[in-house]
Coordinates of C-alpha atoms and ligand atoms in Angstrom, one line a residue:
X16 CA 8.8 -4.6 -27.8
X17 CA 7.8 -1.4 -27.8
X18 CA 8.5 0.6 -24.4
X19 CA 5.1 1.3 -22.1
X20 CA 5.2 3.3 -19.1
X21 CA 2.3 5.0 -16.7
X22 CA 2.9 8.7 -15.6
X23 CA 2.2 9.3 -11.7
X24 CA 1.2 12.8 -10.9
X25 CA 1.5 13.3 -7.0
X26 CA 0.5 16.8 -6.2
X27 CA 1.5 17.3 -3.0
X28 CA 1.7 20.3 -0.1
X29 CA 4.9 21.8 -0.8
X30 CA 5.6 20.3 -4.4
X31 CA 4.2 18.9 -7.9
X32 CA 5.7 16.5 -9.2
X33 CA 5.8 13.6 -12.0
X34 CA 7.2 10.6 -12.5
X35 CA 7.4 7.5 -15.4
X36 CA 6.9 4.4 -14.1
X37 CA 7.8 1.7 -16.3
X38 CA 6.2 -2.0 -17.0
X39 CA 8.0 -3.7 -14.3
X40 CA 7.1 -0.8 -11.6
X41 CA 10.6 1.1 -11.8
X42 CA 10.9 4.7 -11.7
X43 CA 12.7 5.5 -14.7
X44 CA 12.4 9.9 -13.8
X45 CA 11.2 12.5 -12.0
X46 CA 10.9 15.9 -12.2
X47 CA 9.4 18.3 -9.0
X48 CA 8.6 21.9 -8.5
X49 CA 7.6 23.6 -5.5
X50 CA 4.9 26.3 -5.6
X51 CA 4.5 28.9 -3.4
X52 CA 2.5 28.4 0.5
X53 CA 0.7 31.3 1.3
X54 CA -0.2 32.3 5.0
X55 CA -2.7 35.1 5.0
X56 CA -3.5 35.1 8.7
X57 CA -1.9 33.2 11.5
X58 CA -3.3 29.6 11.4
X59 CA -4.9 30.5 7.7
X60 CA -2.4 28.3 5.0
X61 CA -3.7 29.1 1.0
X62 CA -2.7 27.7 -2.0
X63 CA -2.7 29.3 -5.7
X64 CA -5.3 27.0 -8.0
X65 CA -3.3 27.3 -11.0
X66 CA -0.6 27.4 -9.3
X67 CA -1.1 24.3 -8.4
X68 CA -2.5 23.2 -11.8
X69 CA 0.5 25.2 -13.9
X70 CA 3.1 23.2 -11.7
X71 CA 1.7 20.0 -12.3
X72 CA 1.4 20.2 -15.9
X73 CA 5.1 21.9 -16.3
X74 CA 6.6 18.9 -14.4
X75 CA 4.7 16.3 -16.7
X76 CA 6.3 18.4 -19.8
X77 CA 9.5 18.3 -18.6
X78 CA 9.4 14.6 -17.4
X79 CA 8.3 13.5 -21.1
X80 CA 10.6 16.0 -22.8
X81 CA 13.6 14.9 -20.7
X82 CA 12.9 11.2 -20.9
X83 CA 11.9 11.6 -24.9
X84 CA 8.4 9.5 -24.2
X85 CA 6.2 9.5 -27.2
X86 CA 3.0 9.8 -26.3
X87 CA 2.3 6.4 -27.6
X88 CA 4.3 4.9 -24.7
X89 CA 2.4 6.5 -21.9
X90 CA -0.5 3.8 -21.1
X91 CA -1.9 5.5 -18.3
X92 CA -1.9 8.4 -15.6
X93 CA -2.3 7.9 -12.2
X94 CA -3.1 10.8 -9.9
X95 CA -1.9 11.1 -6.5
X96 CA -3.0 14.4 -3.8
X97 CA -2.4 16.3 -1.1
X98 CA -5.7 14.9 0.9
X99 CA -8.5 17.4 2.3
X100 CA -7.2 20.9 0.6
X101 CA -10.3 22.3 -1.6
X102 CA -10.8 24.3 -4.1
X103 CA -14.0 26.1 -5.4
X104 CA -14.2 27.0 -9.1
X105 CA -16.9 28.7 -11.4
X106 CA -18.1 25.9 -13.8
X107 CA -18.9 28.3 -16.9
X108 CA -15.4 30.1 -16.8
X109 CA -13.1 27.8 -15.2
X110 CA -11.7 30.2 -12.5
X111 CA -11.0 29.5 -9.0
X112 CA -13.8 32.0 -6.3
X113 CA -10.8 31.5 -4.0
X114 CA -7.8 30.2 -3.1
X115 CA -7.2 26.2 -2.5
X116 CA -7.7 26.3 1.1
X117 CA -5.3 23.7 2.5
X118 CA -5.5 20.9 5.1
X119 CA -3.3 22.6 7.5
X120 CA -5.6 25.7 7.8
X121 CA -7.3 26.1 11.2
X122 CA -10.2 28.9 10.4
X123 CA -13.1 26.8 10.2
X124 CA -12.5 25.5 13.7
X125 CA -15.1 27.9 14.9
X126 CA -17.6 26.1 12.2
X127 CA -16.3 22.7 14.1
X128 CA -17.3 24.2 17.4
X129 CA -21.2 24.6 15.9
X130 CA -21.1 21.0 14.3
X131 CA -20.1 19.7 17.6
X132 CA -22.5 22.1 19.7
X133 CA -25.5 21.0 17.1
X134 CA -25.1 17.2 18.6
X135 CA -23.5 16.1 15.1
X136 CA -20.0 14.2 16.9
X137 CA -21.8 11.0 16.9
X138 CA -23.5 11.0 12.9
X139 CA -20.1 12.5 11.6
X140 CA -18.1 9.3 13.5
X141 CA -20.5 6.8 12.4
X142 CA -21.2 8.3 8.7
X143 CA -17.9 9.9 7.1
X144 CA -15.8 8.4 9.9
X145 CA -13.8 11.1 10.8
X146 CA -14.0 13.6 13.6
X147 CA -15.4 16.8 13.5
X148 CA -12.0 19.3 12.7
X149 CA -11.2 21.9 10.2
X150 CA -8.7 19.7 8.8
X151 CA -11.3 18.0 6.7
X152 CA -12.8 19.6 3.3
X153 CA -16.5 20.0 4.7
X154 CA -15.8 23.5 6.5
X155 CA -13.5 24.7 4.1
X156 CA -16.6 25.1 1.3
X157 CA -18.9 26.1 4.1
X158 CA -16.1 28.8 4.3
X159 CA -15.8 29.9 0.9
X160 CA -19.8 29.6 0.7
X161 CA -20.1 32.1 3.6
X162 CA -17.3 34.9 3.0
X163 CA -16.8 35.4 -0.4
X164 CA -19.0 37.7 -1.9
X165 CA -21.7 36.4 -4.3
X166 CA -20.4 33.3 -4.2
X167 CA -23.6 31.9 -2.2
X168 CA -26.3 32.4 -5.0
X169 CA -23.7 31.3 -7.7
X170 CA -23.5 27.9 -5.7
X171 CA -27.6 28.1 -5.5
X172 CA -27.7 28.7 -9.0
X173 CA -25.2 25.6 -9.5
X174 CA -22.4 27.6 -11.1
X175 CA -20.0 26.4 -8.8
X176 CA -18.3 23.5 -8.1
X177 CA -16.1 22.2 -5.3
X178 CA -13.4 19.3 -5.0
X179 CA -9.8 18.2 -3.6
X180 CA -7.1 18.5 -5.9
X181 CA -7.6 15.0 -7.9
X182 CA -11.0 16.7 -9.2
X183 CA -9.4 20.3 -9.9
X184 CA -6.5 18.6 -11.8
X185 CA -9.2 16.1 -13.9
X186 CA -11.6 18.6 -14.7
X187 CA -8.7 20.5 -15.8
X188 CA -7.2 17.7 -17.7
X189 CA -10.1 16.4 -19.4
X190 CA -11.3 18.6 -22.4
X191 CA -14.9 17.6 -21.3
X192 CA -14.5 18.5 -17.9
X193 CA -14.9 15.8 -15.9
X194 CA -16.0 16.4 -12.3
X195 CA -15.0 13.1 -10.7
X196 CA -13.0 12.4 -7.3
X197 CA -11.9 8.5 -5.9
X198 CA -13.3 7.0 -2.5
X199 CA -10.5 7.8 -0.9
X200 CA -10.8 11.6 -1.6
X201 CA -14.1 11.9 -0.6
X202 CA -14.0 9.8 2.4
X203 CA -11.6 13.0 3.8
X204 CA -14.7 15.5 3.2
X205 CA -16.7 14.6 6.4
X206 CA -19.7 15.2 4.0
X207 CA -19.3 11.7 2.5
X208 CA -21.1 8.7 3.4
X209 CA -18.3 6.1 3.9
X210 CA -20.8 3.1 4.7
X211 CA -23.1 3.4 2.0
X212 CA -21.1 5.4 -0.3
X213 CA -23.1 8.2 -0.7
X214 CA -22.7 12.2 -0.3
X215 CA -24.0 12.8 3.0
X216 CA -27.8 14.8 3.1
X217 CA -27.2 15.5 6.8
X218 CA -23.9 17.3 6.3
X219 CA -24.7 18.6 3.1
X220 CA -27.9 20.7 4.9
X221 CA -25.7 21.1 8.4
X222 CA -22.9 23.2 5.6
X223 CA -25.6 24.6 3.5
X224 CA -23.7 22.7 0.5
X225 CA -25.7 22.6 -2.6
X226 CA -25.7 18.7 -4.2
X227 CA -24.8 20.4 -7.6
X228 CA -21.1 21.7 -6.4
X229 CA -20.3 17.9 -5.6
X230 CA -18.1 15.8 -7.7
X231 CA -19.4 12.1 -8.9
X232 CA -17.5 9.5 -6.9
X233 CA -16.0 6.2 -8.7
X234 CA -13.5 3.6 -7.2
X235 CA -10.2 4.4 -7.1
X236 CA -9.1 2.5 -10.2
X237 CA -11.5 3.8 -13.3
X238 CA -11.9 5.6 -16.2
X239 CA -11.9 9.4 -15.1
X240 CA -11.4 10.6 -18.8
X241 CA -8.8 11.4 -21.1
X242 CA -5.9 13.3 -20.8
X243 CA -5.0 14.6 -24.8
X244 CA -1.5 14.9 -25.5
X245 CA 0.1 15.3 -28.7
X246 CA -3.8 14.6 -30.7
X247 CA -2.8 11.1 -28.4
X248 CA -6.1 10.1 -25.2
X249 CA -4.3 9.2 -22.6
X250 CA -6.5 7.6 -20.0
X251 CA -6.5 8.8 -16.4
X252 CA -6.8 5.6 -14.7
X253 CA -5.8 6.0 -10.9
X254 CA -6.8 8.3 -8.1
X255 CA -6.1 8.3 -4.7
X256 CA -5.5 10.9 -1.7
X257 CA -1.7 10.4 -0.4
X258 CA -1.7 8.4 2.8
X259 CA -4.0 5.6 0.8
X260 CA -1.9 5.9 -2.3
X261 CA 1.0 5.0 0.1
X262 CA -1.1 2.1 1.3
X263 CA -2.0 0.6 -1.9
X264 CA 1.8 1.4 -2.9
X265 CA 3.2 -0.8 0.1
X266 CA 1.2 -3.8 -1.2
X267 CA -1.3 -3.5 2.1
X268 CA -4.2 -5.5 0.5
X269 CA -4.4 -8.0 3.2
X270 CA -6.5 -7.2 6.5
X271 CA -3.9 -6.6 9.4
X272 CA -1.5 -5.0 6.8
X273 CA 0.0 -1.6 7.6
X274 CA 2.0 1.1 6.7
X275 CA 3.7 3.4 8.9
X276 CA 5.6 6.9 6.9
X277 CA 8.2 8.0 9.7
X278 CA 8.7 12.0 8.2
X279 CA 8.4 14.8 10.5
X280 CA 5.1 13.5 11.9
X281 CA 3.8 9.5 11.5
X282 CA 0.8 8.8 9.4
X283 CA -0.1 5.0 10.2
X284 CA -2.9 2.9 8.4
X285 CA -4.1 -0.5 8.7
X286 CA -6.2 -2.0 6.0
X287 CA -8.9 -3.5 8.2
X288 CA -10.9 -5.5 4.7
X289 CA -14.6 -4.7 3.8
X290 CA -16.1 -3.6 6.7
X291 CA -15.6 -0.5 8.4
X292 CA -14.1 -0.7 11.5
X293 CA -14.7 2.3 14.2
X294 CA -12.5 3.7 16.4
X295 CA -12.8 4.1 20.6
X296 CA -9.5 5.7 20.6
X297 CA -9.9 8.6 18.5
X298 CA -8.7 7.3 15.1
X299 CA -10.0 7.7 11.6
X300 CA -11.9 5.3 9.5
X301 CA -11.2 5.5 6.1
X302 CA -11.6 4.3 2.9
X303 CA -8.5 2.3 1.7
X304 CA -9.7 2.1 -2.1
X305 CA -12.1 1.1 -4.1
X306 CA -10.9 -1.0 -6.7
X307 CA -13.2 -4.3 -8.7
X308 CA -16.6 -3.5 -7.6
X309 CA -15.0 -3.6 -3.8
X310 CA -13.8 -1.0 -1.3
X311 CA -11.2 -1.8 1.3
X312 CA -11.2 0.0 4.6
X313 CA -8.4 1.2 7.2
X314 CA -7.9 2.9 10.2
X315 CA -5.4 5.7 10.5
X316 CA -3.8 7.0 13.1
X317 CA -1.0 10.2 13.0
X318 CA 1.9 11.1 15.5
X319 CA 2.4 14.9 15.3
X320 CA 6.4 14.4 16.7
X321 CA 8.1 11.9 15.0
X322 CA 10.9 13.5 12.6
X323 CA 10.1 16.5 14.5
X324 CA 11.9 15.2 17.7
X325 CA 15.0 14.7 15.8
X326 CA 15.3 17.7 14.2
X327 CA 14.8 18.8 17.7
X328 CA 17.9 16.9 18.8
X329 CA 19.7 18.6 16.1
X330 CA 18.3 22.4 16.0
X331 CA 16.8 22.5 19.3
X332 CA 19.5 20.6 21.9
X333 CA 22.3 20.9 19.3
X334 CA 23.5 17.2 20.5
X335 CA 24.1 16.5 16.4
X336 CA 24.5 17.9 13.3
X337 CA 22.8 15.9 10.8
X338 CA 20.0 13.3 11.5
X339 CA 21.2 9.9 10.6
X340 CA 24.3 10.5 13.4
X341 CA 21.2 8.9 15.7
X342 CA 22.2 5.4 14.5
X343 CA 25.5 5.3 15.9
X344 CA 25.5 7.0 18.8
X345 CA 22.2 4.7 19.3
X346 CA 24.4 1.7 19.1
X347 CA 27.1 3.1 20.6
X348 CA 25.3 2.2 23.8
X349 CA 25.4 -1.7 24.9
X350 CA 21.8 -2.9 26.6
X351 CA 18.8 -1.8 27.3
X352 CA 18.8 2.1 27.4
X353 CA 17.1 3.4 30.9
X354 CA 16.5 6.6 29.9
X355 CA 12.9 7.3 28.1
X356 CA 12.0 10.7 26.3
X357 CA 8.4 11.5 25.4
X358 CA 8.3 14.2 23.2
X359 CA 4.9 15.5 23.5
X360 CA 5.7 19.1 22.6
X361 CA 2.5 19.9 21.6
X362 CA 0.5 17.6 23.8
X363 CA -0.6 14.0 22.8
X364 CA -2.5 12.5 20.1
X365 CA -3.8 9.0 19.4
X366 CA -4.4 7.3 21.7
X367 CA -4.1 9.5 24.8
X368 CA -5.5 13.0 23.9
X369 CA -4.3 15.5 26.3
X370 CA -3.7 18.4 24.8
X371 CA -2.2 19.7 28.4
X372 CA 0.5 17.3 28.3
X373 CA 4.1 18.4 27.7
X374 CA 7.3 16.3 26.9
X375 CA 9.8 15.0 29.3
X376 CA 12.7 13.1 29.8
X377 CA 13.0 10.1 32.5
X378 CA 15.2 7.6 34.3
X379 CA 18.2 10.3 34.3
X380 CA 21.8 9.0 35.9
X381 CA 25.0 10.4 36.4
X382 CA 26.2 8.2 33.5
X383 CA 23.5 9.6 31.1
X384 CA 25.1 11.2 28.5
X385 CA 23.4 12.7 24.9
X386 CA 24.0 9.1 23.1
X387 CA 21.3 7.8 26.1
X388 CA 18.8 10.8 24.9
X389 CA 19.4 10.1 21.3
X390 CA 18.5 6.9 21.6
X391 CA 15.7 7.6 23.9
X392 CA 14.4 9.9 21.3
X393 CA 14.8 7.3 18.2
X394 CA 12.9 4.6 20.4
X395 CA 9.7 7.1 21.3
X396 CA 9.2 7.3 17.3
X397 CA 8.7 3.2 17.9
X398 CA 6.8 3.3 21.3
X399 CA 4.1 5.9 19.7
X400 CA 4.1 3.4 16.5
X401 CA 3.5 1.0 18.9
X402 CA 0.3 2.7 20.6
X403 CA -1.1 3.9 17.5
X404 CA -1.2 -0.4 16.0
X405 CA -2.3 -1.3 19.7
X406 CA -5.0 1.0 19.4
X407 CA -6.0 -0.4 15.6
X408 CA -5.9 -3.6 17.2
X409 CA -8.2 -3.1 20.0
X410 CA -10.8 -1.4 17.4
X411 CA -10.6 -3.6 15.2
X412 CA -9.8 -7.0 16.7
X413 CA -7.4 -7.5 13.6
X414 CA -4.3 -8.8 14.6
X415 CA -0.9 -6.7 12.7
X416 CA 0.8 -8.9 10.3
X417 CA 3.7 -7.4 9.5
X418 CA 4.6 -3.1 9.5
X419 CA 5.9 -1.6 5.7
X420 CA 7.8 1.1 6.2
X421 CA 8.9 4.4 4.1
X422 CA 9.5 8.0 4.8
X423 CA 12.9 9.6 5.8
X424 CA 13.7 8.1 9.4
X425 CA 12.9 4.4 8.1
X426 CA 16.7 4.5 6.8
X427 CA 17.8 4.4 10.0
X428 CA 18.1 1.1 10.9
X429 CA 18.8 1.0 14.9
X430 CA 14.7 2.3 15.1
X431 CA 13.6 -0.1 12.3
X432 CA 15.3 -3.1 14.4
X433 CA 14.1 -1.4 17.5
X434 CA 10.2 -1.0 16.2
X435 CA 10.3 -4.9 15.0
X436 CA 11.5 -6.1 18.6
X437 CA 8.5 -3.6 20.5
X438 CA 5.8 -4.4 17.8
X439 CA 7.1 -8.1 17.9
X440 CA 6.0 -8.2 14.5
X441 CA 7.9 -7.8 11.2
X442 CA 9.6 -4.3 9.5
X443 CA 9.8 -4.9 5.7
X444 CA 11.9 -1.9 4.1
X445 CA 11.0 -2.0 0.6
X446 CA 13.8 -1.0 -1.7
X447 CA 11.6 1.3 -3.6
X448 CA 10.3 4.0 -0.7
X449 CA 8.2 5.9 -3.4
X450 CA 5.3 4.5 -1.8
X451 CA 3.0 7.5 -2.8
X452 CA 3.4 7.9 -6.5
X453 CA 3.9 3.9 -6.6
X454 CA 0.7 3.8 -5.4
X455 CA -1.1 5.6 -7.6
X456 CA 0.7 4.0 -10.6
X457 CA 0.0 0.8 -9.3
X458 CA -3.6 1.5 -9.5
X459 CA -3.8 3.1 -13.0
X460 CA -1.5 0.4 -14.2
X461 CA -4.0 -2.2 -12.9
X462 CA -7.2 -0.2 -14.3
X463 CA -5.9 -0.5 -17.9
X464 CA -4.8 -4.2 -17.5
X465 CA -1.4 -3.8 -17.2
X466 CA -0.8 -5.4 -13.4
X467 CA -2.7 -7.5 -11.8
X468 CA -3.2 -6.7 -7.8
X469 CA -1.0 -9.9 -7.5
X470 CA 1.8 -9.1 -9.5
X471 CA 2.6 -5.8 -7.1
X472 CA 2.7 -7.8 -4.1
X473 CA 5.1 -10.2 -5.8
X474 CA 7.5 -7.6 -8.2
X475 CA 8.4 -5.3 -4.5
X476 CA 11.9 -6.0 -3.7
X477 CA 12.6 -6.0 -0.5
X478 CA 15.8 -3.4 1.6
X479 CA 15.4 -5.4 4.2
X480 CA 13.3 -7.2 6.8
X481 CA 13.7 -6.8 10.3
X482 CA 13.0 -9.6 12.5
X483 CA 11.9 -9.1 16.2
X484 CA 14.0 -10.7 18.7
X485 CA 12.9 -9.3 22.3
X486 CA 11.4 -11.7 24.2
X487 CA 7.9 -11.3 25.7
X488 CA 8.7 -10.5 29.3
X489 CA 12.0 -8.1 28.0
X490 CA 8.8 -6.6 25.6
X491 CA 6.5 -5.9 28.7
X492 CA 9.0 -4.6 30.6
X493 CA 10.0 -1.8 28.3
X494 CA 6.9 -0.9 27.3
X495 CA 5.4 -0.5 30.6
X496 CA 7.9 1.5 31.4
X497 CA 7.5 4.0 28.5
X498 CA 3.3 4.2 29.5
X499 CA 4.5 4.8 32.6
X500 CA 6.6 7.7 31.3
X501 CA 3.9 9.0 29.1
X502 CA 1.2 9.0 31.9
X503 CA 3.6 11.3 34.3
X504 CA 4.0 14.0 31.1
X505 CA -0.3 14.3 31.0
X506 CA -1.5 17.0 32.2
X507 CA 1.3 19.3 32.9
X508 CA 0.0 22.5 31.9
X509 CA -3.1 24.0 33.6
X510 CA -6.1 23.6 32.3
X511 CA -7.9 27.3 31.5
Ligands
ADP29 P1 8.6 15.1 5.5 O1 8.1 14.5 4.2 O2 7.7 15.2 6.6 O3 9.4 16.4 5.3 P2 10.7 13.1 5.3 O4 10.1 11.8 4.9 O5 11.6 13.8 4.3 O6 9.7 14.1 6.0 O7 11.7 12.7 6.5 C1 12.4 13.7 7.2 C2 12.4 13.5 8.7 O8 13.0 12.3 9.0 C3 13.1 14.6 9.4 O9 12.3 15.0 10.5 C4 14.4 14.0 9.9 O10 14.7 14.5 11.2 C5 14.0 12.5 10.0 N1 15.2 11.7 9.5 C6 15.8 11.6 8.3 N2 16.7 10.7 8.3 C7 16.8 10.1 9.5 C8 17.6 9.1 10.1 N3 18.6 8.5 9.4 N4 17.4 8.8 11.4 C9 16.4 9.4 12.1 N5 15.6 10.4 11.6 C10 15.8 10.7 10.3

């Protein structure tokens, strides 16, 4: 049999990079490149177009060069993106009006501060989902629109189009220049209509964005054209923004699935089916994917300190030198640990939001030595998992059925064990933690007829499970204990 593989492209923040993904879901290479972040201002974060777009296509050279892939073998390409960061191009000649402004980049908050002040908080929760913040892509055109010079009448005169990173790289990739973008992409614009899947009039006119800049949505598994290589059409078959593309790569079709990426910050979802569920705690609604006429919802929730707080350990309190030393010194202590830390160095998120709180550390003894904080620090990563999936509980009424895990800290297997007992709910490790690229091969692969949604579930083997074993009242117990610790740290800097 001739071999067959699909290409994932997953363009992400710091790096590009490609990888072949064979017929029974393996990775069979990679190749990445970083490109260069550039920080204009203080809070401003750019990125380089074709930077972006050079990097991309260099690392799909090399990948097929160094694995010797005809293009004959490649059935697909699946796309996976950095979510929010925009980009504005001139339709006729191809070239960016201005750099990819990326999700990080705080200069539209004033714009945020007008949405809100116009009485729009309520329509942007119950119409794109999200909350009004500069993090999204809406502000970033507005942006562009507003200080670039004669940029405005070119967008009038519908010269100019606008779109995340999946729709630069397609229209890029396609020789016809497709302008398309997934669901999932633009459900992170707050100008897209996640309910009735529509671009948004009322945001549209509130960001004086002209209909013509907007990219055609489709589901996340489709045709979005054809990707000519060697005189060879390759189909692009798979789009979706990072976080879902890690969803979708973890198998989470079921309602009550969820996926929880432990790097230097959390990013949780929960696939909550075909209804959009909306949040009282301050989460996100999303969309999940669109795949077979259908479109799957989830709520998402992010910790700002996860990783973070270990690097802190290391860098910060210098109690160890490289992060996986956690584990043992975690285990080195018998029993329950009395000692809780709450790292809210920057204030706390979902579900609390109190931007005045600061991080502490509690239940100090004259026996309490740095394995105690260690530990303490390692189990905060589960407690904040565990108030984020209470929260997507309570909004949605959908019970958690079991927690997939990737990212760097889910190696470390004292917090995996730990965040089954305090969830009281399964941890399933999958041996393959290239969730993100998975994904989005997973979805191209299905598109041409490769997979079927079942097979995925069924072909992911598993690292390991981890079973809770704390008993309900030992459960309780601790976790009242860490609210209690979290509700001392709020409000501890003054309010202006
Ligand atoms: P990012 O993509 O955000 O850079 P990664 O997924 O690479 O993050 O994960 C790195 C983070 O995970 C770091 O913050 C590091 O401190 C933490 N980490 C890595 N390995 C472990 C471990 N064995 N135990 C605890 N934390 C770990």
């Amino acid at each position: 049999m001739s071999r067959q593989f699909i290409i994932s492209l997953d363009q992400g923040t710091t790096s590009s990079r490609a990888l072949l993904v064979d017929h029974e879901g393996k990775i069979q290479g990679m190749v990445q490149r970083e490109f260069k972040q550039i920080f204009p201002k203080s809070g401003w974060v750019e990125h380089d177009p074709m930077e972006i777009l050079s990097s991309q296509m260099q690392v799909l050279q090399e990948l097929l060069d160094k694995e010797k892939v005809r293009p004959s073998e490649i059935l697909a390409i699946g796309i996976t993106n950095q979510r929010e960061t925009t980009v504005v191009w001139d339709k006729n000649s191809g070239e960016p009006v201005y750099n990819a402004i990326v999700w990080q980049d705080k200069r539209t908050a004033n714009i945020c501060e007008h949405l809100k002040k116009s009485g729009l908080k309520e329509h942007v929760q119950k119409t794109t989902g999200l909350v009004i913040d500069s993090y999204f892509s809406g502000t970033k055109v507005k942006w562009i629109l507003d200080n670039v010079e004669g940029v405005k009448k070119k967008a009038a005169d519908g010269d100019l189009l606008m779109g995340t990173i999946d729709s630069w790289l397609v229209w890029n990739m396609t020789k016809e220049h497709n302008h398309y973008t997934d669901y999932t992409n633009a459900s992170r614009t707050m100008i897209y209509d996640i309910v009735n899947l529509k671009w948004d009039d009322k945001m549209l006119k509130a960001l004086g964005i002209p209909k013509s800049m907007l990219p055609e949505v489709k589901p996340s598994a489709a045709h979005f054209g054809d990707y000519e290589y060697k005189n060879v059409k390759i189909p692009i078959s798979g789009i979706a923004g990072d976080q879902q593309a890690a969803l979708f790569g973890q198998a989470c079709f079921k309602k009550g699935t969820a996926k929880n990426t432990y790097g230097t910050g959390c990013f949780m979802l929960m696939n909550t089916g075909e209804e959009p569920q909306f949040s009282k705690n301050g989460l996100l609604t999303t969309i999940a994917y669109g795949l077979n006429g259908k479109v799957n919802y989830a709520l998402e929730g992010s910790i700002f300190i996860a990783g973070a707080a270990i690097q802190w350990l290391r860098d910060g309190m210098e109690l160890i030198t490289h992060a996986e030393e956690t584990e043992k010194l975690a285990n080195s202590i018998e029993g329950e640990n009395s000692v809780y830390v709450v790292p809210a160095f920057a204030g706390l998120g979902a579900p609390y939001w109190d931007m005045y709180a600061r991080g502490a550390i509690f239940g100090l003894t004259r026996d309490t030595g740095k394995a105690h904080i260690a530990k303490a620090t390692l189990e905060a990563l589960a407690y904040q998992t565990k108030d984020i999936l209470k929260a997507m509980e309570d909004d949605s009424r959908i019970q958690l059925k079991n927690l997939r895990v990737d990212g760097g800290a889910c190696a470390n297997d004292y917090l995996m064990q730990f965040q089954a007992d305090i969830l009281d709910s399964e941890v399933h490790r999958p041996e393959v933690i290239e969730s993100t690229a998975m994904g989005a091969a997973f979805l191209a692969g299905i598109q041409v007829g490769l997979w079927e949604q079942s097979d995925i579930d069924q072909n992911r083997p598993m690292n390991h499970i981890f079973k809770p074993t704390f008993d309900r009242v030992k459960r309780k117990r601790l976790y009242k204990k860490w609210q209690k610790a979290v509700e001392r740290c709020k409000g501890w800097e003054e309010e202006e």
